[in-house]
């Protein structure tokens, strides 16, 4: 009799528990990919991180939380697909056996239509992506945040009570580095561990001599990492083939890990995979 009462109480407690908490509990690690400003390749890092982790056998969800500039569906060639609904909620688009994606771009009837929403509407959408999307059991949820430290990143960090870490993406330019320091400080204030900094567009490989040319300068990322005691996860050279792969929706199939870019990114994935708070 006592056991039956306890079982009933457990069921009632589970029923009363917010769906968002239940949804997030089924995900082992939640990682946000952020940048202080736009145009630094944050979505490139988020998409490839999700794809490479999925290749390694992890169950991955990729949430494109950039409401005004969603680009993740294009990178995976799924922009014409529409999510369905089942008894558990909104079903994310399955890209591969181990990778599912959700983005506001998948819900728009006209892919050229701008999302003209005020703050409350954006916050409601983000909450729905976390609460009503049927992510299932995942090893990682990778969240591609919009640039900056405004409403959307703040909402994500507060709604997901246990965020395992943040990857901060920047370029070597001084203007980008001013913003990346703010991103690191933002994560510290919200008590989200910073896994490390990715320096994107760190240089270009000369097609004639194979030497690296630092077209945006050097040294700023190292100083920011030192000032905040945060590691540099990797330096990604500019590679036209990466842009071509993204434009054709082949991020999950065509990255060559034997290229300088591919080798650098594989090392980034290694560090994220081993990271523990």
mmCIF file of N, CA, C and O in Angstrom, residues 194-198 221 225-226 228-234 271 275:
data_model
loop_
_atom_site.group_PDB
_atom_site.id
_atom_site.type_symbol
_atom_site.label_atom_id
_atom_site.label_comp_id
_atom_site.label_asym_id
_atom_site.label_seq_id
_atom_site.Cartn_x
_atom_site.Cartn_y
_atom_site.Cartn_z
ATOM 1 N N UNK A 194 33.425 28.715 -20.000
ATOM 2 C CA UNK A 194 33.877 28.941 -21.370
ATOM 3 C C UNK A 194 34.842 27.813 -21.743
ATOM 4 O O UNK A 194 35.920 27.687 -21.161
ATOM 5 N N UNK A 195 34.431 26.988 -22.698
ATOM 6 C CA UNK A 195 35.270 25.877 -23.130
ATOM 7 C C UNK A 195 36.528 26.410 -23.808
ATOM 8 O O UNK A 195 37.625 25.887 -23.619
ATOM 9 N N UNK A 196 36.356 27.474 -24.580
ATOM 10 C CA UNK A 196 37.513 28.080 -25.226
ATOM 11 C C UNK A 196 37.112 28.984 -26.364
ATOM 12 O O UNK A 196 35.927 29.161 -26.664
ATOM 13 N N UNK A 197 38.121 29.571 -27.002
ATOM 14 C CA UNK A 197 37.932 30.506 -28.112
ATOM 15 C C UNK A 197 38.359 29.833 -29.410
ATOM 16 O O UNK A 197 39.392 29.170 -29.469
ATOM 17 N N UNK A 198 37.548 30.010 -30.430
ATOM 18 C CA UNK A 198 37.922 29.583 -31.781
ATOM 19 C C UNK A 198 38.279 30.833 -32.579
ATOM 20 O O UNK A 198 37.464 31.743 -32.714
ATOM 21 N N UNK A 221 43.945 37.511 -30.046
ATOM 22 C CA UNK A 221 43.220 36.386 -29.452
ATOM 23 C C UNK A 221 44.025 35.789 -28.298
ATOM 24 O O UNK A 221 43.475 35.452 -27.244
ATOM 25 N N UNK A 225 42.704 35.471 -24.477
ATOM 26 C CA UNK A 225 42.703 34.167 -23.816
ATOM 27 C C UNK A 225 43.507 34.214 -22.523
ATOM 28 O O UNK A 225 43.099 33.664 -21.496
ATOM 29 N N UNK A 226 44.645 34.895 -22.560
ATOM 30 C CA UNK A 226 45.489 35.015 -21.376
ATOM 31 C C UNK A 226 44.821 35.861 -20.291
ATOM 32 O O UNK A 226 44.831 35.494 -19.115
ATOM 33 N N UNK A 228 41.708 36.308 -19.657
ATOM 34 C CA UNK A 228 40.558 35.659 -19.027
ATOM 35 C C UNK A 228 40.843 34.208 -18.631
ATOM 36 O O UNK A 228 39.938 33.500 -18.183
ATOM 37 N N UNK A 229 42.083 33.751 -18.844
ATOM 38 C CA UNK A 229 42.469 32.379 -18.507
ATOM 39 C C UNK A 229 41.569 31.356 -19.212
ATOM 40 O O UNK A 229 41.035 30.433 -18.611
ATOM 41 N N UNK A 230 41.398 31.589 -20.511
ATOM 42 C CA UNK A 230 40.552 30.733 -21.348
ATOM 43 C C UNK A 230 41.419 30.152 -22.463
ATOM 44 O O UNK A 230 42.211 30.886 -23.075
ATOM 45 N N UNK A 231 41.297 28.867 -22.780
ATOM 46 C CA UNK A 231 42.143 28.291 -23.832
ATOM 47 C C UNK A 231 41.689 28.683 -25.235
ATOM 48 O O UNK A 231 40.521 29.017 -25.464
ATOM 49 N N UNK A 232 42.626 28.649 -26.161
ATOM 50 C CA UNK A 232 42.297 28.790 -27.585
ATOM 51 C C UNK A 232 42.089 27.378 -28.129
ATOM 52 O O UNK A 232 42.999 26.552 -28.094
ATOM 53 N N UNK A 233 40.890 27.103 -28.619
ATOM 54 C CA UNK A 233 40.566 25.755 -29.085
ATOM 55 C C UNK A 233 41.213 25.446 -30.428
ATOM 56 O O UNK A 233 41.549 24.299 -30.711
ATOM 57 N N UNK A 234 41.343 26.467 -31.260
ATOM 58 C CA UNK A 234 41.925 26.227 -32.569
ATOM 59 C C UNK A 234 41.929 27.486 -33.404
ATOM 60 O O UNK A 234 41.224 28.462 -33.113
ATOM 61 N N UNK A 271 38.650 18.627 -28.179
ATOM 62 C CA UNK A 271 38.642 19.352 -26.907
ATOM 63 C C UNK A 271 37.228 19.473 -26.352
ATOM 64 O O UNK A 271 36.998 19.285 -25.146
ATOM 65 N N UNK A 275 35.765 17.912 -22.797
ATOM 66 C CA UNK A 275 35.581 18.970 -21.799
ATOM 67 C C UNK A 275 34.678 18.527 -20.646
ATOM 68 O O UNK A 275 33.629 17.929 -20.846
#
